[in-house]
Every structure is written in structure tokens, then in C-alpha cells.
XYZ file of C-alpha atoms in Angstrom:
673
model
C 0.000 0.000 0.000
C 2.875 2.318 0.880
C 4.436 1.732 -2.554
C 1.114 2.516 -4.241
C 0.764 5.843 -2.408
C 4.359 6.787 -3.206
C 3.759 5.902 -6.855
C 0.681 8.157 -7.073
C 2.576 11.105 -5.617
C 5.448 10.407 -7.988
C 3.068 10.612 -10.962
C 1.301 13.735 -9.644
C 4.498 15.620 -8.975
C 5.026 15.877 -12.735
C 1.904 18.036 -13.042
C 2.381 21.789 -13.036
C 1.394 23.205 -9.653
C -1.212 25.540 -11.105
C -2.922 22.638 -12.869
C -3.106 20.614 -9.665
C -4.814 23.555 -7.961
C -7.228 23.934 -10.871
C -8.013 20.235 -10.847
C -8.780 20.367 -7.140
C -11.203 23.254 -7.585
C -13.072 22.273 -10.737
C -15.826 19.705 -10.709
C -19.278 18.129 -11.470
C -20.412 14.555 -11.877
C -22.777 12.340 -13.680
C -25.017 12.332 -10.599
C -24.949 16.105 -10.359
C -25.631 16.386 -14.094
C -28.722 14.248 -13.623
C -29.987 16.565 -10.896
C -29.395 19.588 -13.134
C -31.161 17.928 -16.048
C -34.260 17.391 -13.949
C -34.236 21.086 -13.048
C -33.912 22.077 -16.702
C -36.840 19.909 -17.745
C -39.108 21.989 -15.493
C -38.085 25.081 -17.443
C -38.650 23.610 -20.906
C -41.644 24.971 -22.742
C -44.156 22.711 -24.450
C -42.644 23.617 -27.786
C -38.973 23.012 -27.020
C -36.575 20.129 -27.602
C -34.317 18.146 -25.312
C -31.187 20.039 -24.321
C -27.942 18.158 -25.147
C -26.348 16.730 -22.002
C -22.920 18.360 -21.935
C -22.364 18.851 -18.219
C -20.418 15.791 -17.145
C -17.065 15.586 -15.422
C -15.172 14.710 -18.622
C -15.579 16.055 -22.183
C -18.256 13.994 -23.924
C -20.172 14.044 -27.211
C -23.359 12.097 -27.957
C -25.389 11.289 -31.039
C -28.759 9.535 -30.705
C -30.691 7.295 -33.082
C -33.032 10.052 -34.284
C -29.982 12.066 -35.409
C -28.270 9.396 -37.533
C -30.245 10.284 -40.641
C -29.367 13.971 -40.244
C -25.688 13.105 -40.655
C -26.121 10.675 -43.585
C -24.753 7.972 -41.298
C -24.635 4.407 -42.602
C -22.474 2.884 -39.846
C -20.871 3.877 -36.533
C -17.892 5.496 -38.288
C -20.226 7.816 -40.223
C -22.187 8.674 -37.080
C -19.167 10.010 -35.138
C -17.166 11.659 -37.935
C -18.496 15.120 -36.943
C -17.285 14.832 -33.329
C -14.585 17.258 -32.190
C -11.123 15.728 -31.951
C -12.109 12.698 -34.036
C -10.271 11.527 -37.148
C -11.803 8.641 -39.088
C -9.182 6.744 -41.059
C -11.155 5.532 -44.071
C -9.744 3.307 -46.810
C -12.710 4.048 -49.084
C -15.783 2.232 -50.286
C -18.674 0.571 -48.507
C -16.565 -2.348 -47.279
C -13.388 -0.374 -46.591
C -11.716 -0.453 -43.167
C -12.735 2.454 -40.904
C -11.014 3.198 -37.585
C -11.161 6.132 -35.171
C -8.359 8.201 -33.658
C -9.201 10.629 -30.842
C -7.035 13.676 -30.104
C -4.165 12.361 -32.215
C -3.464 9.242 -30.133
C -4.352 6.583 -32.713
C -7.050 3.921 -32.868
C -5.351 1.648 -30.304
C -5.981 4.198 -27.539
C -9.788 4.201 -27.991
C -11.867 1.534 -26.272
C -15.147 0.520 -27.953
C -17.832 -0.459 -25.432
C -20.915 -2.352 -26.565
C -23.541 -2.016 -23.824
C -20.747 -1.464 -21.332
C -18.510 -4.362 -22.420
C -15.451 -3.805 -24.590
C -15.148 -5.087 -28.145
C -11.561 -6.264 -27.936
C -9.091 -7.151 -30.682
C -5.808 -8.427 -29.268
C -4.479 -9.093 -32.782
C -4.237 -5.507 -34.025
C -5.949 -3.413 -31.330
C -8.262 -1.667 -33.795
C -11.996 -2.185 -34.237
C -13.403 -1.748 -37.741
C -16.280 0.676 -37.161
C -17.564 0.014 -40.677
C -18.746 -3.411 -39.482
C -20.966 -1.885 -36.778
C -24.371 -1.025 -38.249
C -26.804 1.439 -36.691
C -30.067 -0.494 -36.918
C -29.984 -1.562 -33.268
C -28.139 1.450 -31.803
C -29.918 3.860 -29.457
C -27.032 6.259 -28.792
C -23.264 6.632 -29.224
C -21.185 8.642 -26.753
C -17.507 9.532 -26.891
C -15.793 10.172 -23.554
C -12.314 11.647 -23.313
C -10.463 10.030 -20.434
C -13.144 7.646 -19.144
C -16.921 7.514 -18.537
C -18.165 9.642 -15.620
C -20.042 6.798 -13.892
C -17.561 5.128 -11.534
C -19.489 1.829 -11.529
C -17.985 0.405 -14.712
C -15.948 -2.558 -15.848
C -12.251 -2.062 -15.123
C -11.605 -1.914 -18.876
C -13.648 1.283 -19.078
C -10.872 2.953 -17.062
C -8.029 1.423 -19.111
C -7.810 3.590 -22.219
C -7.292 7.209 -23.232
C -10.848 7.557 -24.583
C -14.020 5.478 -24.683
C -16.601 5.160 -27.456
C -19.745 3.796 -25.809
C -22.418 2.190 -28.000
C -25.811 1.730 -26.355
C -28.239 -0.616 -28.101
C -32.031 -0.348 -28.279
C -33.871 -1.910 -25.330
C -37.457 -3.222 -25.601
C -40.064 -0.761 -24.311
C -43.223 -2.877 -24.404
C -46.345 -3.441 -22.314
C -49.304 -5.800 -22.147
C -51.303 -3.625 -24.557
C -48.488 -3.677 -27.131
C -46.462 -6.884 -26.555
C -44.437 -6.712 -29.777
C -42.822 -4.227 -32.145
C -41.505 -5.056 -35.609
C -39.400 -2.666 -37.670
C -38.450 -3.506 -41.242
C -36.553 -1.420 -43.737
C -34.304 -1.353 -46.760
C -31.515 0.916 -47.974
C -30.367 0.918 -51.580
C -28.300 3.159 -53.779
C -25.002 3.672 -55.556
C -22.316 0.999 -55.906
C -24.978 -1.704 -56.126
C -25.987 -1.327 -52.489
C -28.887 -3.443 -51.232
C -29.279 -3.460 -47.428
C -32.531 -4.897 -45.987
C -32.892 -5.129 -42.212
C -35.392 -6.375 -39.643
C -35.893 -5.780 -35.915
C -38.303 -7.777 -33.748
C -39.062 -6.815 -30.150
C -41.209 -9.178 -28.094
C -42.577 -9.071 -24.549
C -42.654 -12.596 -23.086
C -43.977 -11.798 -19.613
C -43.938 -9.066 -17.001
C -40.216 -9.639 -16.521
C -38.900 -11.169 -19.750
C -38.498 -9.692 -23.252
C -36.197 -10.067 -26.214
C -35.036 -8.164 -29.265
C -33.551 -9.555 -32.484
C -31.819 -7.473 -35.136
C -30.625 -8.780 -38.475
C -29.442 -7.373 -41.771
C -27.733 -8.296 -45.002
C -25.530 -5.971 -47.016
C -24.502 -6.492 -50.616
C -22.678 -4.077 -52.914
C -20.390 -4.335 -55.921
C -18.317 -1.427 -54.560
C -17.486 -0.004 -57.993
C -17.122 3.761 -57.976
C -15.516 6.458 -60.092
C -12.405 8.329 -58.970
C -9.861 10.679 -60.527
C -6.135 10.026 -60.895
C -3.676 12.856 -61.525
C -0.281 11.980 -63.027
C 0.875 15.594 -63.112
C 0.161 16.145 -66.804
C -3.352 14.803 -67.226
C -6.291 13.846 -65.051
C -8.144 10.671 -65.943
C -11.210 8.982 -64.525
C -10.907 5.411 -63.338
C -13.310 2.881 -61.833
C -12.506 1.300 -58.490
C -12.952 -2.464 -58.669
C -12.417 -5.349 -56.316
C -14.165 -3.616 -53.413
C -17.361 -5.658 -53.328
C -18.912 -6.832 -50.080
C -21.444 -9.429 -48.967
C -22.135 -9.256 -45.229
C -24.730 -10.580 -42.803
C -25.188 -9.875 -39.123
C -27.617 -11.043 -36.476
C -27.798 -9.710 -32.932
C -30.137 -11.116 -30.323
C -30.658 -9.942 -26.757
C -32.720 -11.390 -23.924
C -33.736 -9.137 -21.008
C -35.015 -9.904 -17.521
C -36.158 -6.962 -15.393
C -37.658 -7.833 -12.038
C -37.260 -4.187 -11.033
C -35.075 -1.321 -12.186
C -32.713 -2.417 -9.415
C -32.547 -6.084 -10.360
C -31.953 -6.965 -14.012
C -30.155 -9.346 -16.365
C -29.318 -9.372 -20.080
C -27.811 -11.824 -22.551
C -26.426 -10.807 -25.978
C -25.451 -13.014 -28.922
C -23.898 -11.378 -31.976
C -22.650 -13.023 -35.180
C -21.056 -11.217 -38.134
C -20.137 -12.857 -41.443
C -18.584 -11.059 -44.403
C -16.821 -11.707 -47.687
C -15.216 -8.616 -49.177
C -12.675 -7.612 -51.757
C -9.565 -5.577 -51.006
C -8.912 -3.271 -53.977
C -5.388 -2.298 -52.902
C -3.469 0.954 -53.287
C -3.703 3.104 -56.418
C -0.155 3.942 -57.570
C 0.740 5.803 -60.756
C 1.561 3.595 -63.720
C 0.946 0.465 -61.660
C -2.390 -1.344 -61.977
C -4.060 -1.894 -58.604
C -3.722 -5.485 -57.402
C -6.807 -7.593 -58.046
C -8.173 -10.682 -56.377
C -7.256 -9.922 -52.764
C -10.065 -10.992 -50.440
C -10.891 -10.941 -46.758
C -13.368 -13.168 -44.926
C -14.536 -12.427 -41.371
C -16.464 -14.777 -39.088
C -16.955 -13.029 -35.746
C -19.015 -14.259 -32.806
C -19.466 -12.938 -29.295
C -21.741 -13.845 -26.388
C -21.984 -11.503 -23.424
C -24.139 -11.439 -20.310
C -24.666 -8.806 -17.636
C -26.328 -8.718 -14.231
C -27.046 -5.632 -12.113
C -28.465 -5.418 -8.601
C -28.987 -2.494 -6.220
C -29.770 -3.303 -2.592
C -31.824 -1.047 -0.340
C -28.649 -0.343 1.614
C -27.245 1.373 -1.494
C -24.753 -1.363 -2.430
C -24.610 -1.603 -6.225
C -23.331 -4.741 -8.012
C -22.428 -5.117 -11.698
C -21.281 -8.414 -13.258
C -20.357 -8.940 -16.925
C -19.125 -12.027 -18.777
C -18.096 -12.443 -22.392
C -16.725 -14.945 -24.873
C -15.635 -13.885 -28.352
C -14.105 -15.636 -31.318
C -12.846 -13.888 -34.452
C -11.826 -15.844 -37.540
C -10.063 -13.996 -40.346
C -9.100 -15.457 -43.723
C -6.883 -13.436 -46.089
C -6.125 -14.425 -49.677
C -3.788 -12.766 -52.207
C -3.483 -14.531 -55.588
C -0.584 -12.304 -56.750
C 1.815 -12.517 -53.806
C 5.501 -12.559 -54.884
C 6.509 -15.912 -53.414
C 7.466 -19.359 -54.641
C 3.823 -20.458 -54.496
C 2.588 -17.236 -56.098
C -0.228 -16.844 -53.584
C -0.769 -15.936 -49.963
C -3.483 -17.843 -48.122
C -3.586 -17.172 -44.368
C -5.994 -17.921 -41.521
C -6.014 -16.171 -38.129
C -8.112 -17.179 -35.138
C -8.341 -15.300 -31.861
C -10.462 -16.023 -28.810
C -11.175 -14.163 -25.602
C -12.631 -15.264 -22.275
C -13.612 -12.300 -20.123
C -15.081 -11.835 -16.661
C -15.753 -8.574 -14.819
C -17.174 -7.696 -11.434
C -17.772 -4.238 -9.943
C -19.361 -2.879 -6.779
C -20.164 0.660 -5.647
C -21.391 2.028 -2.351
C -22.517 5.440 -1.121
C -20.873 5.896 2.279
C -22.651 9.241 2.393
C -25.170 10.813 0.008
C -22.348 12.868 -1.559
C -19.577 10.267 -1.443
C -19.451 7.100 -3.559
C -16.652 4.532 -3.807
C -16.345 1.714 -6.340
C -14.082 -1.232 -6.982
C -13.877 -3.262 -10.211
C -11.815 -6.241 -11.276
C -11.530 -7.769 -14.762
C -9.864 -10.978 -15.894
C -9.338 -11.725 -19.574
C -7.549 -14.502 -21.445
C -6.674 -13.892 -25.099
C -5.064 -16.415 -27.401
C -4.353 -16.529 -31.097
C -3.278 -19.064 -33.697
C -2.456 -18.774 -37.392
C -1.250 -21.027 -40.218
C 1.794 -18.921 -41.091
C 5.440 -19.998 -40.762
C 7.120 -19.565 -37.368
C 3.989 -18.231 -35.694
C 4.338 -18.169 -31.910
C 0.731 -18.871 -30.808
C 0.569 -16.285 -27.994
C -1.680 -16.358 -24.943
C -2.148 -13.211 -22.851
C -3.666 -13.110 -19.370
C -4.706 -9.654 -18.156
C -5.866 -8.783 -14.655
C -7.235 -5.285 -14.065
C -8.141 -3.808 -10.683
C -9.441 -0.284 -10.227
C -10.485 1.680 -7.166
C -12.504 4.830 -7.841
C -14.223 7.505 -5.784
C -16.627 10.343 -6.418
C -17.142 13.212 -3.941
C -19.651 16.069 -4.254
C -19.066 19.200 -2.177
C -21.795 21.629 -3.191
C -20.917 22.960 -6.631
C -17.581 21.136 -6.583
C -17.116 17.509 -7.545
C -13.895 15.518 -7.296
C -13.356 12.153 -8.892
C -10.310 9.923 -8.914
C -9.309 6.384 -9.801
C -6.270 4.153 -9.558
C -5.958 1.340 -12.099
C -3.576 -1.578 -11.645
C -2.785 -3.638 -14.738
C -1.036 -6.998 -14.503
C -0.211 -8.765 -17.773
C 1.491 -12.099 -18.321
C 2.126 -13.665 -21.709
C 3.215 -17.059 -22.992
C 4.044 -18.421 -26.463
C 4.303 -21.938 -27.818
C 7.614 -21.281 -29.589
C 10.280 -18.574 -29.366
C 10.540 -15.745 -26.866
C 7.893 -13.464 -25.460
C 7.589 -10.251 -23.457
C 8.190 -9.987 -19.693
C 5.315 -9.728 -17.227
C 4.062 -6.200 -16.625
C 2.567 -4.597 -13.532
C 1.591 -0.938 -14.001
C -0.355 1.602 -11.917
C -2.356 4.310 -13.719
C -3.868 7.215 -11.719
C -6.608 9.572 -12.912
C -7.781 12.823 -11.269
C -10.876 14.685 -12.490
C -12.867 17.638 -11.220
C -15.610 20.093 -12.147
C -17.073 23.190 -10.549
C -20.008 25.503 -11.178
C -18.420 28.750 -10.003
C -21.290 31.183 -10.639
C -24.893 31.620 -9.606
C -25.827 30.526 -13.111
C -25.492 26.733 -12.711
C -25.593 26.239 -16.473
C -21.906 27.221 -16.588
C -19.318 24.608 -15.647
C -15.517 24.389 -15.542
C -13.842 20.994 -15.713
C -10.422 19.419 -15.949
C -8.641 16.097 -15.669
C -5.256 14.415 -15.659
C -4.850 10.789 -16.696
C -1.810 8.566 -16.961
C -2.538 5.582 -19.197
C -0.811 3.223 -21.602
C -1.416 0.595 -24.235
C 0.468 -2.676 -24.592
C 1.739 -3.835 -28.000
C -0.730 -5.963 -29.952
C -0.079 -9.532 -31.068
C 0.631 -8.297 -34.604
C 3.134 -5.718 -33.373
C 4.965 -8.297 -31.265
C 4.888 -11.433 -33.395
C 3.841 -10.739 -36.989
C 6.146 -10.762 -40.011
C 9.697 -11.911 -40.586
C 11.118 -9.610 -37.892
C 9.023 -9.963 -34.711
C 10.051 -7.633 -31.905
C 9.360 -8.920 -28.397
C 11.390 -6.088 -26.842
C 8.605 -3.585 -27.510
C 7.594 -1.498 -24.505
C 4.097 -0.199 -23.745
C 3.159 3.189 -25.177
C 2.638 5.586 -22.240
C 0.420 8.672 -22.403
C -0.053 11.624 -20.049
C -3.351 13.417 -20.723
C -4.233 16.910 -19.496
C -7.537 18.672 -20.161
C -9.118 21.960 -19.061
C -12.455 23.133 -20.430
C -15.816 24.801 -19.925
C -19.393 23.976 -20.872
C -22.595 26.003 -20.922
C -26.106 24.695 -21.555
C -29.360 26.561 -21.166
C -32.992 26.134 -22.131
C -34.535 29.260 -23.646
C -38.054 30.480 -24.334
C -37.517 33.003 -27.136
C -36.348 32.438 -30.685
C -33.886 29.773 -29.560
C -35.026 26.587 -27.807
C -31.609 26.065 -26.233
C -27.915 26.773 -26.593
C -25.131 24.314 -25.724
C -21.465 25.290 -25.909
C -18.248 23.485 -24.948
C -14.559 24.158 -25.366
C -11.621 22.101 -24.108
C -7.880 22.698 -24.374
C -5.764 19.587 -24.000
C -2.199 18.353 -23.985
C -1.113 14.755 -24.587
C 2.454 13.607 -24.045
C 3.318 10.183 -25.491
C 6.402 8.121 -24.623
C 7.631 4.982 -26.405
C 5.424 5.657 -29.430
C 4.900 2.352 -31.273
C 5.369 2.692 -35.040
C 5.919 0.376 -37.993
C 9.125 1.230 -39.865
C 9.106 -0.147 -43.435
C 12.188 -1.316 -45.312
C 12.899 -2.485 -48.847
C 12.158 -6.172 -48.266
C 10.565 -6.144 -44.855
C 9.711 -3.920 -41.937
C 9.665 -3.936 -38.187
C 7.671 -2.431 -35.337
C 9.665 -0.321 -32.901
C 9.325 2.083 -30.000
C 10.050 5.361 -31.685
C 10.520 8.288 -29.389
C 8.222 10.971 -28.026
C 5.192 12.885 -29.237
C 3.609 16.124 -27.996
C -0.009 16.821 -28.930
C -1.633 20.177 -28.164
C -5.197 20.729 -29.191
C -8.480 22.561 -28.841
C -12.017 21.176 -29.229
C -14.972 23.550 -29.609
C -18.630 22.589 -30.005
C -21.876 24.530 -30.427
C -25.458 23.257 -30.692
C -28.674 25.214 -30.895
C -32.210 25.082 -32.264
C -34.401 27.973 -33.361
C -38.151 28.321 -33.882
C -38.454 30.178 -37.165
C -42.251 30.099 -36.970
C -45.042 27.998 -35.547
C -44.236 25.163 -37.965
C -40.575 25.629 -38.954
C -37.548 24.730 -36.799
C -33.881 25.205 -37.585
C -31.170 23.074 -35.962
C -27.445 23.851 -36.064
C -24.368 22.002 -34.821
C -20.763 23.135 -35.343
C -17.613 21.370 -34.127
C -14.053 22.624 -34.543
C -10.767 20.873 -33.722
C -7.189 22.060 -33.664
C -4.432 19.451 -33.322
C -0.725 20.139 -33.274
C 0.882 16.681 -32.996
C 4.676 16.942 -33.134
C 7.540 14.462 -33.150
C 9.911 15.592 -30.363
C 12.133 12.506 -30.278
C 15.493 13.819 -31.462
C 16.343 17.537 -31.851
C 19.071 16.602 -34.363
C 16.725 14.631 -36.606
C 15.173 15.992 -39.796
C 11.764 14.884 -38.488
C 12.038 16.880 -35.252
C 8.951 19.067 -34.659
C 7.239 17.579 -37.733
C 3.481 16.977 -37.687
C 2.558 13.311 -37.262
C 1.256 11.545 -40.387
C -2.454 11.806 -41.235
C -3.259 14.380 -38.555
C -4.681 17.654 -39.946
C -4.165 20.757 -37.841
C -7.713 22.022 -38.418
C -11.023 20.265 -38.929
C -14.529 21.732 -39.000
C -17.851 19.876 -39.063
C -21.157 21.649 -39.619
C -24.642 20.183 -39.636
C -27.756 22.255 -40.291
C -31.342 21.228 -40.789
C -34.817 22.656 -41.169
C -37.978 20.831 -40.131
C -41.585 21.387 -41.077
C -43.731 18.848 -39.290
C -42.884 15.394 -40.626
C -40.475 16.690 -43.272
C -36.834 17.572 -42.674
C -33.983 18.720 -44.914
C -30.390 18.455 -43.654
C -26.958 19.535 -44.810
C -23.634 18.230 -43.476
C -20.193 19.724 -44.243
C -16.786 18.388 -43.174
C -13.562 20.269 -43.779
C -10.082 18.884 -43.165
C -6.910 20.910 -43.618
C -3.849 19.482 -45.372
C -1.822 16.622 -43.909
C 1.279 14.570 -44.567
C 1.349 10.791 -44.866
C 4.971 10.410 -43.776
C 7.102 11.608 -40.859
C 9.406 13.541 -43.206
C 6.713 16.147 -44.075
C 8.236 16.561 -47.527
C 6.331 18.047 -50.493
C 6.044 14.552 -51.965
C 4.215 13.473 -48.787
C 1.718 16.335 -48.904
C -2.019 15.555 -48.881
C -4.203 18.561 -49.794
C -7.144 19.796 -47.756
C -10.657 18.750 -48.665
C -14.258 19.740 -47.959
C -17.062 17.201 -48.353
C -20.776 18.019 -48.360
C -23.724 15.664 -47.821
C -27.427 16.364 -47.874
C -30.603 14.438 -47.099
C -34.356 14.846 -47.097
C -36.363 12.848 -44.576
C -40.079 12.213 -44.124
C -41.375 10.677 -40.885
C -45.104 10.052 -40.949
C -47.845 7.484 -40.380
C -49.383 5.101 -42.905
C -52.401 3.028 -41.889
C -51.547 3.644 -38.188
C -47.960 2.461 -38.739
C -44.982 4.841 -38.378
C -42.952 5.081 -41.580
C -39.769 6.847 -42.643
C -38.612 7.740 -46.137
C -35.253 9.329 -46.875
C -33.113 10.289 -49.850
C -29.432 11.090 -49.382
C -26.667 12.514 -51.539
C -23.114 11.955 -50.317
C -20.174 14.030 -51.586
C -22.693 16.422 -53.099
C -20.176 18.372 -55.201
C -18.330 15.268 -56.423
C -14.991 16.192 -54.843
C -11.943 14.043 -55.495
C -10.054 13.353 -52.276
C -8.257 10.734 -50.180
C -8.220 10.115 -46.447
C -5.494 7.454 -46.651
C -2.771 7.924 -49.255
C -3.362 5.928 -52.485
C -6.887 4.917 -51.426
C -9.249 7.246 -53.343
C -12.637 7.960 -51.840
C -15.891 7.718 -53.829
C -17.308 10.676 -55.718
C -20.964 11.654 -55.631
C -23.278 8.835 -54.533
C -26.945 8.355 -53.705
C -28.910 6.349 -51.168
C -32.638 5.949 -50.511
C -34.250 4.291 -47.495
C -37.676 3.102 -46.430
C -38.673 1.902 -42.956
C -41.975 0.837 -41.406
C -42.793 -0.075 -37.803
C -45.662 -2.395 -36.941
């Protein structure tokens, strides 16, 4: 215990003194935000809309199901692309890989929670958000640092940011014991995407929900290629996809304080990989990727009258990946590889209010990950991870303090060769908010978090030059911001504003360094990231029947390599990180009809550490628009929508040599019975 206390003080002594003082005198919590929300609801007029919930102890951004269509969102990646501080790395096309980086830290530092339980990928540490459809999603929330509720799985505390996906829960009664929603989306690139959702009440306590969809598209789209002298139009081929997913959930609710759920999710896909577009070199054809992913997770929650709160989660997942390349330069002339990874996961958490304003929680997680592959000299790793976290939340009037200490213990074994040493790391977090004025709509907040990520199986063992000497990538996060939300009764229904300045310091950055015949993954120095996130939301009543909604998000990111002052890459911007991004969404509603416009601007970037002119990627601005009708037909709610993506047919790339589609169209129809 003495060593733990000394370790915490050792970590905190690196904080500037003024920031420690600020952190100790800035605060608000999820509980306090709930109290404030209830007060705001009393002020809302009959005509107004729900005020966005911005006042939590950490910076957060949320998008709900009724907003997906406003943003032309087809999957989770599309839904969050307007968030401040978010960069979606998109390889193009309907079936292209899509990952998220938050505040310049890379996809491996963002944890994806599905109803509170992490979607984990020990192989490469990145979750393909393009595989996550929106048909069964109720809301998506991005938290910087960690979620504000201290009763969480230990994994929720173990990353630099958390993307929480909340699925739809059955809301049925004896008068309406079932609900069926069916729909279809179709459009450019041969897209056909029918889906079905069935909610059923079985008894007073039991209900279930089943979601399923199929997605088929040929993936062919036009793009421009510029060789310096002429610009020609080409057709992207080899990017077809055939995917199916089914998700079933069973719910038992004896009371709101005693409930159980069981989820089963299966995803199956067969997609082409079109490869990079390089001048004077035809793109490789015939590369394919097959995914067979299954997970089963169960959760139980109980709150006793004494105030003791218990949360238990269990999960098993299995991911099978098959990669095929018919043009691989080897003696056989092909590359045919299979990868299988499994995870067994168990989590338990308890929380208790010692006093009405003081809550303490403890969570412990145990996970076992293993992987096998049919490639030469593969090491067949198994990783055992034990997480323990102690957290506390204290409310002192308008001040709230929150802190947590995470202990991570990792041991790893391999069937052949060498592996990494055992690791035992402590990670403290300190957060606070305060409402310093009489106007309780104004809040100041700040946090410090020390966190890390361990190398993935691919980084440690893949390729001809595995590197088992890799160290974890450590990150110090600092954030200071304000938020203001207020319901109004005049022209505007509400106004919601946030701004956060942050600083991330990264040590032992893990990077892949290519070479002529091979490459290797190495710890490569230090990174400093300074940034600013700004968000504004409002809604105006233009008349008795017209409403205007507006959302604007701005991000500034200065992510610099500070490894070696003598190097040519010193103080260079990290690859693929633009300094400025702006996202704007505006819409006008008249009863059941709505028209929406979405604009995303990204400043120029470089795709290499050298930041040379040859590495330059120009800025781009992409516009989308949609028209939506939500009405009733024969007593059944229906929705019709028509969308245009990349309205002005701009030619651009997000990832070098992977051109994005030009103008495309999509129409949707949905009916609920």
C-alpha cells in the first residue's frame, strides 16, 4: 500500500502546480448532471426540444438514433465523424476499413464499449467501425479520459478515450407486446441493405429483441487520378462486399434495481480488397478478406436497499479472419492465411454510497486472449490480463472531485520462441468540475490521466522480424475546459457550448518502420499533442411550424515528433493528422419533413514523418445532404429518406493511395408495426 501511495505522488508531482490547484477546484459529476437535467426539464416549454447533455465531469459528445439520418450515417464510423477531436481513417468504399483516432493518439488508444462491455481485438488493437451497423443502436457517446459513472468494468478505465455504444432496449407493455421494424436501404455501388428488428414481450419480466441485416454491394465507384500532366477517370474495382449480421438480446427486469441481459452477436462477411492506387501500376486484383466473428456476453445488475450496487459482466468472443492474395511474390505465387483469436472475459464491480455525496467503487476484470495462425514460425501467444481499479466520487456543493487508480497486470506465454516480460503498471486519474457562478448552467472541468497501451499480437509477433522487446506506449493526458447549456423560451429553444484545451504527451510511441524487403515495429521516441475542441449546438423556432437546428464542431491538433532535436523529423506533424477540422450540420424541419446539410472540412496533412512536399495531402471539404419524411401510414410509423453523399463530387483521399468515392446516392424506407 505504501508503494502505491508513493507511486501516485510520484506521478502527480510531474503536473504543473497551477494545474493541480485547478483540478482540485473544478468539478461536477454524472449524478450532479442528472440533478441539473431534472431542473432544466421543469423550465422547458411545451414547444422546445431536449437540451444536449454536456455537463459531465469529462468532455463527452453524444449522437442519438433520431440524429443518424441527419448526418447521412450508414455505420458507426459515419455517425461520429463530426465529433470534435475525431479523425476517421477511411480506406474508401462501402466495405473499406474504418477506424477512429481521438485527439491524435491513434485507434489503439480508444476503447469501444458495446452495452458497457469492450469489443476487444488483441491481434491488431483496432476495431473496424464500418462493421458496426446502426439499426440496433440507441445512442453513441464519446468520452475523453473515461466515462463519468464510476461503476464500470475495469476496462472502461483502461484507455485514453471510450466510445460507448448503447443498443435499443425493448419498451413494451401488455397492450403492445411486440414491435416489428423492417426497412431497406439501396443506392449507388450496387448497395442493397434490408434489415429487420423484432421486439417481443414474453412476460412481465422477460423480453427479447432480435436485429438482423444483409448488405450487398459491388463497390465499384468512379475516382480521378492525376499523373501531373493529365487527369483521368478510373473505376474502383475489387471492393465488393457481402455481409450478414444477427444480434439477439434477452432481457429480464424484475425491477429497475434487479436486471439481467444476454447478448449473442454473429457477423459474417466476404469482401474484396482493392489495394493501393499507384501511378503507372495497376491496382492489385483478387485480394479478399473473410470475417467470421461471434461474441456472447451477459450482464447482471443489482442495487440493494442499503445502497450497495453490483455489476457483473461475462463475455466470450471468437474472431476468424481469412486473407487471400493470388498475386503474392513468393514461390507459391499466392498468400493464403488464416487467423483465429479467442477471448474469455469476466468482470465484477461494486459501488457504495458511504454518504449521500460520497461514492466509492471497486472493479476487477480478468481476460484470457489467445491466437493461432497457419503462417510460418507463428508463436501462438496467450495473454492473461488482470485489471483492478479503485474509484471515488465526492460532491461538495458545486464542486465535484473524482479519482481512480488502475492496476494492470499482464502475463504472456508463447508456444515457440521468446515473449515479453510480465508487466505490472499503476495508472492514476484525477478529475474535477465546478459551477463557479450563480448561473449553474456554466461549468468548468479538468482532468489528468496517466494511461498506456500494450503492444498488440501483430506488433509483437507478426512478419519476418518480430520484436518482443517492444515497450508499452505511455500517455499523459491533461484537459481543461468549460461547458454552458441553457434552455430558452424566445427564438432559440436552447444553446449548448463546450470548449476544451488539451495536452497529450506520449512516450515509447509504437510505429511500424518499413524497409525495402521487410519492416519492423519499434518504440520510436516521443510525441507532444496540443489541441483545442470547440462545439456549439442550438435550435431555433423560425415560426409555428418551422424549426432550424445547427451544430458546429471545430478541432485544432498540433501533434509533433519531439524525439530527437538533431533529426530531420524533429517538430514535424505526425502523419495523417490535420491541424484544423470543422464539421457543420444544419437542418430545417416542417412537421414530418426535414432537410439536412452536413459539411466536413479537413486541412492538409502529410502521410509520412518527413513532411516533404512529396508526402503532402491537400485539404478537402465534403458536403452531404438528405431529405427525410417521418409520418404514419395506416396507423404504422414510416420513414422515407433520400441522401446525396459528396454532393459536389470532390476528389479526395483520407489514406494515401486509397481514393474515396465521388458523388453517390442512397434511398431508405422503414416501417414499424
